[in-house]
CSV table of C-alpha atoms and ligand atoms in Angstrom, one decimal:
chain,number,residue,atom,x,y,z
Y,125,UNK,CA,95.0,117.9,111.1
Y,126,UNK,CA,93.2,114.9,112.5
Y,127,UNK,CA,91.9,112.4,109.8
Y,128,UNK,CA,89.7,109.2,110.7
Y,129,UNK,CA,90.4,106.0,111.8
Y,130,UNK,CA,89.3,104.1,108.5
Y,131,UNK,CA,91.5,106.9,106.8
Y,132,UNK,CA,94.3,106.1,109.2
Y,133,UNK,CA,93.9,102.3,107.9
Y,134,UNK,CA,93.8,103.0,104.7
Y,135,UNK,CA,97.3,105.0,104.9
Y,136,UNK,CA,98.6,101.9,107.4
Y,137,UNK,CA,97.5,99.2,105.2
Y,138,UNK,CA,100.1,100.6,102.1
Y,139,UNK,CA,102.8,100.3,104.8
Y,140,UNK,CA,102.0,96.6,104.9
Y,141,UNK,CA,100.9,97.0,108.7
Y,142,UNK,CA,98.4,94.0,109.4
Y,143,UNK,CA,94.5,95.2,109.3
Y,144,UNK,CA,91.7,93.0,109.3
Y,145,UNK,CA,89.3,93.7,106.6
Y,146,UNK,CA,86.7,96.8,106.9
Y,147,UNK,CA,84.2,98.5,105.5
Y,148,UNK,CA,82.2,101.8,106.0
Y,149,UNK,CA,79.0,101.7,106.7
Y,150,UNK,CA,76.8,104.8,107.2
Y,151,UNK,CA,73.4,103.1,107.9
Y,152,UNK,CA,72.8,100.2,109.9
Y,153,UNK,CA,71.6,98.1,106.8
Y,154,UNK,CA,74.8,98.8,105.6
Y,155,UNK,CA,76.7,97.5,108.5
Y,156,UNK,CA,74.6,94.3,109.0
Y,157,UNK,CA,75.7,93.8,104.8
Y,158,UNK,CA,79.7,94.3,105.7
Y,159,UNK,CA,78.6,92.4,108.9
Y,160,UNK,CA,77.3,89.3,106.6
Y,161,UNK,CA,80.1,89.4,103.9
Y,162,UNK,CA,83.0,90.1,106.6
Y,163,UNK,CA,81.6,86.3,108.0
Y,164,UNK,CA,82.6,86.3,111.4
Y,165,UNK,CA,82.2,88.1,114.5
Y,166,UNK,CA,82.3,91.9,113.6
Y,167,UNK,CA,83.2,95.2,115.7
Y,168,UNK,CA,81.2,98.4,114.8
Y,169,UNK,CA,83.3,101.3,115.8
Y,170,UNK,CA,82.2,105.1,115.6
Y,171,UNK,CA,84.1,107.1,113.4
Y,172,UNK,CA,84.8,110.4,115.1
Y,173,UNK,CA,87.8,112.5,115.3
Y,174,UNK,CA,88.2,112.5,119.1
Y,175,UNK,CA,89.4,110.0,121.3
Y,176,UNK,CA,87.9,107.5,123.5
Y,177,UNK,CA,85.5,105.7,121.7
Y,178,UNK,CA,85.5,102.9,123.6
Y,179,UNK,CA,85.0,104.6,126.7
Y,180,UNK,CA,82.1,106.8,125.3
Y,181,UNK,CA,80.2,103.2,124.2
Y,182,UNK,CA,81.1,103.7,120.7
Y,183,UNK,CA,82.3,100.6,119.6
Y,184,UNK,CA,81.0,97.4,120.4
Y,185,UNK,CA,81.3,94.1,119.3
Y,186,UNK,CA,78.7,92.2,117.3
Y,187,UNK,CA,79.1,88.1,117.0
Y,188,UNK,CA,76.2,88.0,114.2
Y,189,UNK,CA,75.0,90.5,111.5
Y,190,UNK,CA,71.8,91.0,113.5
Y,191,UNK,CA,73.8,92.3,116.3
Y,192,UNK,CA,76.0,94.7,114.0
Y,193,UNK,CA,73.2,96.1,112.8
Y,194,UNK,CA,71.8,97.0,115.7
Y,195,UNK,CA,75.0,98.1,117.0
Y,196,UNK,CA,75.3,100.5,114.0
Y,197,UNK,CA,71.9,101.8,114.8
Y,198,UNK,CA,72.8,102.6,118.2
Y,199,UNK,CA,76.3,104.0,117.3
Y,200,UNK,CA,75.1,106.2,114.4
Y,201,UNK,CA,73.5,109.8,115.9
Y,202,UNK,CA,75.1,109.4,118.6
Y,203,UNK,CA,77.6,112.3,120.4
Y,204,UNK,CA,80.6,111.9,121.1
Y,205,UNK,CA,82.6,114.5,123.0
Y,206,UNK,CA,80.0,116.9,120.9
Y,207,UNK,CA,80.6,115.4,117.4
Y,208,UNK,CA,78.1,113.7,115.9
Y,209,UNK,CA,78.9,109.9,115.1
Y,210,UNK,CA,78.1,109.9,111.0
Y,211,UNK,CA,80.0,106.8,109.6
Y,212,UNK,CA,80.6,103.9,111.3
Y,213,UNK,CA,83.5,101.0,110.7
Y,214,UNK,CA,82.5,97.4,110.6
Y,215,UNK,CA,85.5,95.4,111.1
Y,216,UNK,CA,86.5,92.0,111.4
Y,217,UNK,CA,87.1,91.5,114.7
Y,218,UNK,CA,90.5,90.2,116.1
Y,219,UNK,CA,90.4,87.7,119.0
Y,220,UNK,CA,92.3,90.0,121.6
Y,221,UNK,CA,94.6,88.3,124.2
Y,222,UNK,CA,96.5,91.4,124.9
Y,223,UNK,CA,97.3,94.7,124.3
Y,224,UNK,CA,100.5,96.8,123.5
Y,225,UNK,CA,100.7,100.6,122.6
Y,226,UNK,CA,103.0,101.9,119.6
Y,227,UNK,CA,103.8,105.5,118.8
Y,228,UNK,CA,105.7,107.4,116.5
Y,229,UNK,CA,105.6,111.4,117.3
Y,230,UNK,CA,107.8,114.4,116.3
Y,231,UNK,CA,109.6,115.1,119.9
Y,232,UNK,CA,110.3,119.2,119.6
Y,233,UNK,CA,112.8,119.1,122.3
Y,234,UNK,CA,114.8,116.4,120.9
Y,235,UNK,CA,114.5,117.6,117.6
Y,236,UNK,CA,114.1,114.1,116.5
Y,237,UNK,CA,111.0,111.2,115.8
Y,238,UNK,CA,111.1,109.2,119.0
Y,239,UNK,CA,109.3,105.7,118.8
Y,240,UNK,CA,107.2,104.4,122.0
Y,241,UNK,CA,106.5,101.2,122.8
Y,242,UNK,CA,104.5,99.6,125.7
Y,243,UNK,CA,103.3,96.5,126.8
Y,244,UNK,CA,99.9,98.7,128.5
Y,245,UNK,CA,98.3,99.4,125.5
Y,246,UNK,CA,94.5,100.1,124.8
Y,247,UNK,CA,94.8,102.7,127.6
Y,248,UNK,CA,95.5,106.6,127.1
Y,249,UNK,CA,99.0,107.1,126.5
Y,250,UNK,CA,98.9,110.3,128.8
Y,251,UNK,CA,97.6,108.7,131.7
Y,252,UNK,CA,100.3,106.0,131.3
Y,253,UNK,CA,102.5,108.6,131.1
Y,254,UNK,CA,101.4,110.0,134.2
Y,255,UNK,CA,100.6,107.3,136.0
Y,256,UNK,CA,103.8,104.7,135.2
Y,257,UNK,CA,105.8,106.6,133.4
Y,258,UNK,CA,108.6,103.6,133.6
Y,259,UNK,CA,106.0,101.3,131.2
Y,260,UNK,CA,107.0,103.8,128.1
Y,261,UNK,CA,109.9,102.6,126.5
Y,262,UNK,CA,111.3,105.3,123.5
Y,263,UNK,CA,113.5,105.2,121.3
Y,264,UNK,CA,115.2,108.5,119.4
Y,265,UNK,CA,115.4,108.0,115.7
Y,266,UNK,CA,118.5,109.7,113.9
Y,267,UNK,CA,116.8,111.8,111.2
Y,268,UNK,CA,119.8,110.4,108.6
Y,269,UNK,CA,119.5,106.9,109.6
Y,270,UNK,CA,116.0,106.1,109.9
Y,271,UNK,CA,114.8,103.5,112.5
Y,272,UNK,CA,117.4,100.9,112.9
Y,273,UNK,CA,116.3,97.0,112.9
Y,274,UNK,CA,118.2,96.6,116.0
Y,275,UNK,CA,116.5,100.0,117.3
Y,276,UNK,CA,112.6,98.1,116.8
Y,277,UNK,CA,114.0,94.9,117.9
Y,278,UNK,CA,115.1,96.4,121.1
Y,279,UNK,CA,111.7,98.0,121.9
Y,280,UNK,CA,110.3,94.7,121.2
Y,281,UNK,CA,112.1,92.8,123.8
Y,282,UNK,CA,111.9,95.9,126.3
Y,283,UNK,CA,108.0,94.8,126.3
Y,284,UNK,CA,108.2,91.8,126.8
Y,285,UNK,CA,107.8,90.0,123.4
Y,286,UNK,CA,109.8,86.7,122.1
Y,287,UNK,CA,111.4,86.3,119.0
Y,288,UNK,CA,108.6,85.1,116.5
Y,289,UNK,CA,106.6,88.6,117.7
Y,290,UNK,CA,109.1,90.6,118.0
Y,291,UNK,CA,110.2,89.9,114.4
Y,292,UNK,CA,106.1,90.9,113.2
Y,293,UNK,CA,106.5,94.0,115.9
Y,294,UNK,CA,109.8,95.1,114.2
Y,295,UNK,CA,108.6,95.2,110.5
Y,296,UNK,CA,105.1,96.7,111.9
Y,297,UNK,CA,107.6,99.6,113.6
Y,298,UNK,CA,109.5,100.1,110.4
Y,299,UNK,CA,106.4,100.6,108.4
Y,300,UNK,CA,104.8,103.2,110.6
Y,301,UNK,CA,107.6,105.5,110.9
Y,302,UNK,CA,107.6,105.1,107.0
Y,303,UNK,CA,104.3,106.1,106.8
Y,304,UNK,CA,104.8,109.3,109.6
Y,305,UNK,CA,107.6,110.3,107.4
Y,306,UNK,CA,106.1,109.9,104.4
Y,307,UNK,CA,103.0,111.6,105.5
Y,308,UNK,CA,104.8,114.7,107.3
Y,309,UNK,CA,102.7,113.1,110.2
Y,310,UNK,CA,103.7,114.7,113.9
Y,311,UNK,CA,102.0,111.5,115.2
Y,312,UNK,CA,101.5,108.0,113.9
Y,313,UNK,CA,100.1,105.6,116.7
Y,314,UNK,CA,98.7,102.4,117.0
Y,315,UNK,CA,96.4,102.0,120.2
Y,316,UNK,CA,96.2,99.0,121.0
Y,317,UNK,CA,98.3,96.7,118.5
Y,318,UNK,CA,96.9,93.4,119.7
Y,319,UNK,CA,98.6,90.4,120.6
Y,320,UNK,CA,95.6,87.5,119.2
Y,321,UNK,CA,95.0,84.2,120.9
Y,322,UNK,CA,96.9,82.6,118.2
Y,323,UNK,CA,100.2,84.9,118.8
Y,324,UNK,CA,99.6,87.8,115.9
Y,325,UNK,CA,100.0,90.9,115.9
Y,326,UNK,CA,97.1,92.9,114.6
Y,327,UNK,CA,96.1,96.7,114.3
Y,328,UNK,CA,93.4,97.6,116.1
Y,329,UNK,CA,93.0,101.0,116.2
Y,330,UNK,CA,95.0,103.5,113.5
Y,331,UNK,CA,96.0,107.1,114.6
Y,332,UNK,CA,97.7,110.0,112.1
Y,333,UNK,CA,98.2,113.6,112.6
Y,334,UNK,CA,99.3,115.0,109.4
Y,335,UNK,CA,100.6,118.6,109.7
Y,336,UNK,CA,98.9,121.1,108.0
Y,337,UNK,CA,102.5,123.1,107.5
Y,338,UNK,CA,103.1,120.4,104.9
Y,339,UNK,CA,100.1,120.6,103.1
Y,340,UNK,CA,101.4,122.7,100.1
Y,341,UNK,CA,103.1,119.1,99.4
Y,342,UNK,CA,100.7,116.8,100.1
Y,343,UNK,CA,97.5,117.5,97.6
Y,344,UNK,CA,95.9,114.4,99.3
Y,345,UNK,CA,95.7,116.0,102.2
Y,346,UNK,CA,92.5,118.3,101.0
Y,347,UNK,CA,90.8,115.2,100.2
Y,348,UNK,CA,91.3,113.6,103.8
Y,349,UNK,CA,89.4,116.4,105.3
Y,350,UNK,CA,87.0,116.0,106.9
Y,351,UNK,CA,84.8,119.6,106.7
Y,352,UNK,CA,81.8,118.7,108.6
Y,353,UNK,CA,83.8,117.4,111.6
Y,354,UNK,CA,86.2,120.4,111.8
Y,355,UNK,CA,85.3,123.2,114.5
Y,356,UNK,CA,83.5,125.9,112.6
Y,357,UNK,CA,85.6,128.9,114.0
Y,358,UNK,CA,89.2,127.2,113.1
Y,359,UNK,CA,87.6,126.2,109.8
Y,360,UNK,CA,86.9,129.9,109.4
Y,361,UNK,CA,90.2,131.0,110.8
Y,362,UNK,CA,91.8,128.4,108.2
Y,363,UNK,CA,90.2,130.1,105.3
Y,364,UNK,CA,91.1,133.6,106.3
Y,365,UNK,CA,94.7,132.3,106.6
Y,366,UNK,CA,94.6,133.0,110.3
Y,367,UNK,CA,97.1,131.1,112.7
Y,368,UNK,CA,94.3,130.9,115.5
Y,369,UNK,CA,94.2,128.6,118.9
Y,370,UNK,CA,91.7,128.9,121.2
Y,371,UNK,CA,92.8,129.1,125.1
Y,372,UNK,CA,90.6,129.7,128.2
Y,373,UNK,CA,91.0,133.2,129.2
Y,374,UNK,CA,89.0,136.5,128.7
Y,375,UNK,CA,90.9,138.6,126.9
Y,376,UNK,CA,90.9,138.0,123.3
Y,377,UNK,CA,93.7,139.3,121.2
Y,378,UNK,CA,93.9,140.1,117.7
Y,379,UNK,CA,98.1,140.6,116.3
Y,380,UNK,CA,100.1,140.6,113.0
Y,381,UNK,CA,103.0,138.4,113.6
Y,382,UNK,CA,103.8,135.1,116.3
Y,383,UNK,CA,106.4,136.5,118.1
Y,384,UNK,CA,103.9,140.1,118.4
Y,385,UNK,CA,101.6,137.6,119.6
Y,386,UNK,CA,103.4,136.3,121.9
Y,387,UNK,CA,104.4,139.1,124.0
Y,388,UNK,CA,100.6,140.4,123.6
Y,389,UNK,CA,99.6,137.3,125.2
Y,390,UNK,CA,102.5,137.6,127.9
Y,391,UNK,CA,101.9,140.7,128.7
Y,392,UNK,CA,97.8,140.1,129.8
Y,393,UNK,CA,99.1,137.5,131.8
Y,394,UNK,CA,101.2,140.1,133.3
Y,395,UNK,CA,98.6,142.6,133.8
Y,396,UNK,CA,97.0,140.1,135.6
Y,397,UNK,CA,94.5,138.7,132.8
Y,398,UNK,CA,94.7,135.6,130.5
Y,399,UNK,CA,94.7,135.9,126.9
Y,400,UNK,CA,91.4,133.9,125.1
Y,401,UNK,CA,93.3,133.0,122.3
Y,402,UNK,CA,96.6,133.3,120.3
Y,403,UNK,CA,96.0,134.9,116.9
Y,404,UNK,CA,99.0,135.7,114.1
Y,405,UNK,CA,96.8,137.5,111.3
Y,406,UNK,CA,100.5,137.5,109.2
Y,407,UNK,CA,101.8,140.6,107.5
Y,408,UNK,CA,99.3,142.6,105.6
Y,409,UNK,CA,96.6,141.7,107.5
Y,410,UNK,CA,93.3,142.8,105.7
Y,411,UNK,CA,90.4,144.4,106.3
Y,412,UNK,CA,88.1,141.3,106.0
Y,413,UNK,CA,90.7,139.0,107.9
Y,414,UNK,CA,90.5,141.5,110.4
Y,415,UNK,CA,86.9,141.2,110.7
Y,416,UNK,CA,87.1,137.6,110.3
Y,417,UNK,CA,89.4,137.3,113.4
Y,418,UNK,CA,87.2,140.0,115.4
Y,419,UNK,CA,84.1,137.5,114.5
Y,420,UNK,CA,85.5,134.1,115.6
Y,421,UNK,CA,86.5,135.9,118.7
Y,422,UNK,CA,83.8,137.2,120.4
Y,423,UNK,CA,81.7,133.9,118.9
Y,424,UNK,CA,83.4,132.8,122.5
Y,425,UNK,CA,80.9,134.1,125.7
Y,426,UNK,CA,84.0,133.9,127.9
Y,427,UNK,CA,85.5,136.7,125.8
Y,428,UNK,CA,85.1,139.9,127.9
Y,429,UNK,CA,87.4,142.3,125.8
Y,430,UNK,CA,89.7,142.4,123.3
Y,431,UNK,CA,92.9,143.8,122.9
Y,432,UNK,CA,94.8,144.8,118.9
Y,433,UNK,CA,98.2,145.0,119.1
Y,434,UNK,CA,99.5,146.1,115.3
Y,435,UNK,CA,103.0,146.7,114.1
Y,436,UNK,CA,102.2,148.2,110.7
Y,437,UNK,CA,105.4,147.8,109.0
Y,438,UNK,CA,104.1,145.6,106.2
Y,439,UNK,CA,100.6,146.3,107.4
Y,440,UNK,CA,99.0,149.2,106.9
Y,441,UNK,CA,97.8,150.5,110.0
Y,442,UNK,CA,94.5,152.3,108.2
Y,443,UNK,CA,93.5,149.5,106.9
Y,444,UNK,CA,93.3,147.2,110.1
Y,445,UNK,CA,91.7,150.5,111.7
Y,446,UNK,CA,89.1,150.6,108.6
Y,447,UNK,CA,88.7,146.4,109.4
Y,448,UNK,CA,87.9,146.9,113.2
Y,449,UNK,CA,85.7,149.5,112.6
Y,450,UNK,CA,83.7,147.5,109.4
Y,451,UNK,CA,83.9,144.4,111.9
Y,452,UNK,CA,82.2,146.4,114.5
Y,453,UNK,CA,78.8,147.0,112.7
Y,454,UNK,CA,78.4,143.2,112.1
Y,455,UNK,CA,79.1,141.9,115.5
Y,456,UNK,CA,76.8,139.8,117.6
Y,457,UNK,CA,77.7,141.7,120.8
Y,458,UNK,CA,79.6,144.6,121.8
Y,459,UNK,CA,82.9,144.0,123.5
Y,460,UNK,CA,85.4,146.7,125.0
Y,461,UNK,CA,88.2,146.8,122.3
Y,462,UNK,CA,91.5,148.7,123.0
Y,463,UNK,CA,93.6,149.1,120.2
Y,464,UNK,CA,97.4,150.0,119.9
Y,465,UNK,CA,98.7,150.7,116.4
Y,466,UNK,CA,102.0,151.6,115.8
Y,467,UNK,CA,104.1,152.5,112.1
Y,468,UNK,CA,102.7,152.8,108.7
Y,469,UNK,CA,99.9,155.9,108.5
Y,470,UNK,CA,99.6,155.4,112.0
Y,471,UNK,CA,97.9,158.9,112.5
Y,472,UNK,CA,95.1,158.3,109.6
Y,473,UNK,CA,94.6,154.7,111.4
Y,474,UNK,CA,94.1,157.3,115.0
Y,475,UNK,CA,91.7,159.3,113.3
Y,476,UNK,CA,89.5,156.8,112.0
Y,477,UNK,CA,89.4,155.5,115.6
Y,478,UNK,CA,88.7,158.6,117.2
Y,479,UNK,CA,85.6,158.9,115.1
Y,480,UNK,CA,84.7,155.5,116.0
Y,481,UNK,CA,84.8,156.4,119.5
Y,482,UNK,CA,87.2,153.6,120.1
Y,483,UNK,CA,89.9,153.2,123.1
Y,484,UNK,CA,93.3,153.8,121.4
Y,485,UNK,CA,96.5,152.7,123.9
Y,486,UNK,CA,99.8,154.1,123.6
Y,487,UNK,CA,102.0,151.5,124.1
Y,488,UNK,CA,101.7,147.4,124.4
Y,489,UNK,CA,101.9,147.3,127.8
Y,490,UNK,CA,99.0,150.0,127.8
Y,491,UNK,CA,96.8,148.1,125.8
Y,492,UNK,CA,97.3,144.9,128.0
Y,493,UNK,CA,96.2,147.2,130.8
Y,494,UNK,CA,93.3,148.8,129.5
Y,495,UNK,CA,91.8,145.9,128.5
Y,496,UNK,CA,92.4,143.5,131.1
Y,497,UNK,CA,90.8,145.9,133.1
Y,498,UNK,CA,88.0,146.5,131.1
Y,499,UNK,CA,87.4,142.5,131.2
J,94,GDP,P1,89.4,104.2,121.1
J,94,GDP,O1,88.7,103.9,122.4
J,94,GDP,O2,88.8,105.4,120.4
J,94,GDP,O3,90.9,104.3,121.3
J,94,GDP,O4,89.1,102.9,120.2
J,94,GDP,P2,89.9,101.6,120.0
J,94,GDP,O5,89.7,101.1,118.5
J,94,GDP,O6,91.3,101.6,120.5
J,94,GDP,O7,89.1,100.5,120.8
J,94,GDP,C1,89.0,100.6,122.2
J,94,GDP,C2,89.0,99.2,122.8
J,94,GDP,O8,87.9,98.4,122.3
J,94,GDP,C3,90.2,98.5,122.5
J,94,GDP,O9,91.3,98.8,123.4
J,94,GDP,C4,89.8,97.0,122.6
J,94,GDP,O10,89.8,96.6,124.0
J,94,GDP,C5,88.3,97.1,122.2
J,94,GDP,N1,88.3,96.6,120.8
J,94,GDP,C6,88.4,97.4,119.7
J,94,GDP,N2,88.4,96.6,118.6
J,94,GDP,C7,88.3,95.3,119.0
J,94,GDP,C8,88.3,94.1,118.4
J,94,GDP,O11,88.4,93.9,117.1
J,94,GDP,N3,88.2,92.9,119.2
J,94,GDP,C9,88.1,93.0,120.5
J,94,GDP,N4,88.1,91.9,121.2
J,94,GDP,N5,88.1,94.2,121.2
J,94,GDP,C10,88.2,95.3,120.4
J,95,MN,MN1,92.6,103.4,120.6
């Protein structure tokens, strides 16, 4: 899950990370207030959950309340990458003489938190990654230990910092990978942390990922959520406890279980098709989660078929049949289905198909068949 930059800020600033003072404004009246009280040359930035502000025009800087408030009128309404800028930050703004990039993330193949540092920061990460690859320096935490002193203090000198900032950069290292631990975060980032003219370090711009597999512990993650911003289809997915992710292809596919999912999805490609999505409805997949998952679906034009796999073993293989078949008679559009059901009442599940007139598949690699072709 993707919270806000002021939320971001407001997680940072209990970690003692160094913030200049903020407010949010949602009107430009407001902003040109926070401008007036803040005293000083402000920075209105859009508060969106995508990336690249900056480069979309969303933030700007504003020397004199006058100018933050028209900054906050231009800001507000405005799209970026399709979401709608609602709230915007006025900050105090921090006399920039450089920029450095730091980044704490949940590496999967090293099974470990690795910490980044750079001395290009303010740029996208990934691009430095592709581009100069050699101007990432990381660090692999040991889950036991924690980040070692000597660990941040080493990253600090890899980029280039003397002592007096490289002692700020190691307690500003220490507190982030507190706060992605103590978050369940799978990314804590801050892009750029600025070097001032008068040799601080400052955060600039706050990043977290919190991950939703750790919400049952975390009941302030509900509250960090922001419902308006998140994509109405994974919202709905969410709420039928579907494991949903969109992809690009034209074969959508609808399956109880990941690893089910998986080889559905494998299998398309094999047939010579591309799967539209990955979807794990879990075990005892319901009627109404059925429909849900047929529904967010086909809400995708690119989706020209779409393919059930079900292993009824917890399951029930009549009642997904009953789903797909109540599903059908509230669809937007009609879409070849092909289904393949397999275990519990498998034969009442046939028969309700039959009736419906619906293509039933015989085996996986069937089904992957049928309805690539049919796309
Ligand atoms: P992003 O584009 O969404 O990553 O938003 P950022 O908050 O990282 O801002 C993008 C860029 O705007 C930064 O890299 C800075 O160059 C500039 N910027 C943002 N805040 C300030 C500020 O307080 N002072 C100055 N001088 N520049 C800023
Ligand atoms: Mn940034």
């Amino acid at each position: 899950m993707n919270i806000h930059e002021y939320q971001a800020r407001d997680l940072f600033s209990r970690y003692g990370l160094p913030l200049l003072p903020s407010k949010i404004a949602t009107t430009p009246t407001e902003a040109r207030k926070i401008a007036q009280e803040l005293g000083s040359t402000a920075v209105v930035k859009a508060q969106v959950l995508v990336g690249g502000r900056g480069k979309a025009g969303g933030i700007k800087l504003a020397p004199s309340p006058d100018e933050a408030e028209a900054a906050a009128a231009k800001i507000l309404g405005m799209e970026i990458k399709g979401e709608k800028v609602r709230r915007v930050l006025v900050a105090t703004a921090a006399d920039i003489a450089s920029e450095l990039y730091l980044g704490a993330v949940v590496d999967r193949n090293r099974k470990k938190v690795v910490m980044m540092a750079s001395s290009e920061g303010g740029i996208d990460i990934e691009e430095l990654a592709q581009s100069r690859p050699e101007k990432i320096i990381k660090v692999e935490i040991h889950p036991f230990l924690g980040l070692q002193d000597h660990q941040a203090r080493w990253l600090g000198f890899a980029i280039g910092l003397d002592g007096e900032l490289c002692r700020e950069f190691t307690k500003i290292a220490q507190g982030l990978y507190r706060a992605l631990v103590d978050w369940d975060a799978s990314l804590a980032e801050i892009n750029p942390l600025a070097i001032t003219r008068d040799r601080k370090l400052v955060v600039v711009d706050a990043k977290i990922v919190l991950d939703d597999n750790a919400a049952f512990r975390h009941p302030e993650y509900e509250s960090l959520r922001d419902l308006e911003a998140e994509n109405p289809y994974e919202r709905e997915a969410r709420l039928a406890s579907l494991n949903f992710v969109k992809l690009e292809g034209t074969v959508g596919c609808v399956v109880n279980g990941a690893g089910l999912a998986m080889a559905s999805m494998d299998l398309v490609k094999d047939s010579g098709g591309a799967p539209a999505n990955f979807l794990d409805m879990g075990g005892g997949a319901r009627s109404d989660q059925v429909a849900a998952a047929l529904r967010i679906i086909i809400s995708d034009p690119s989706v020209k078929a779409v393919m059930f796999n079900i292993f009824g073993g917890i399951t029930r293989c009549d009642e997904v049949a009953r789903g797909i078949v109540e599903a059908m008679k509230t669809l937007p559009r009609e879409v070849p289905l092909v289904v393949r059901l397999v275990g519990t009442n498998e034969e009442i599940a046939r028969e309700i198909l039959a009736k419906a007139k619906m293509m039933a598949a015989n085996s996986m690699k069937e089904a992957a068949e049928l309805a690539v072709k049919a796309s």
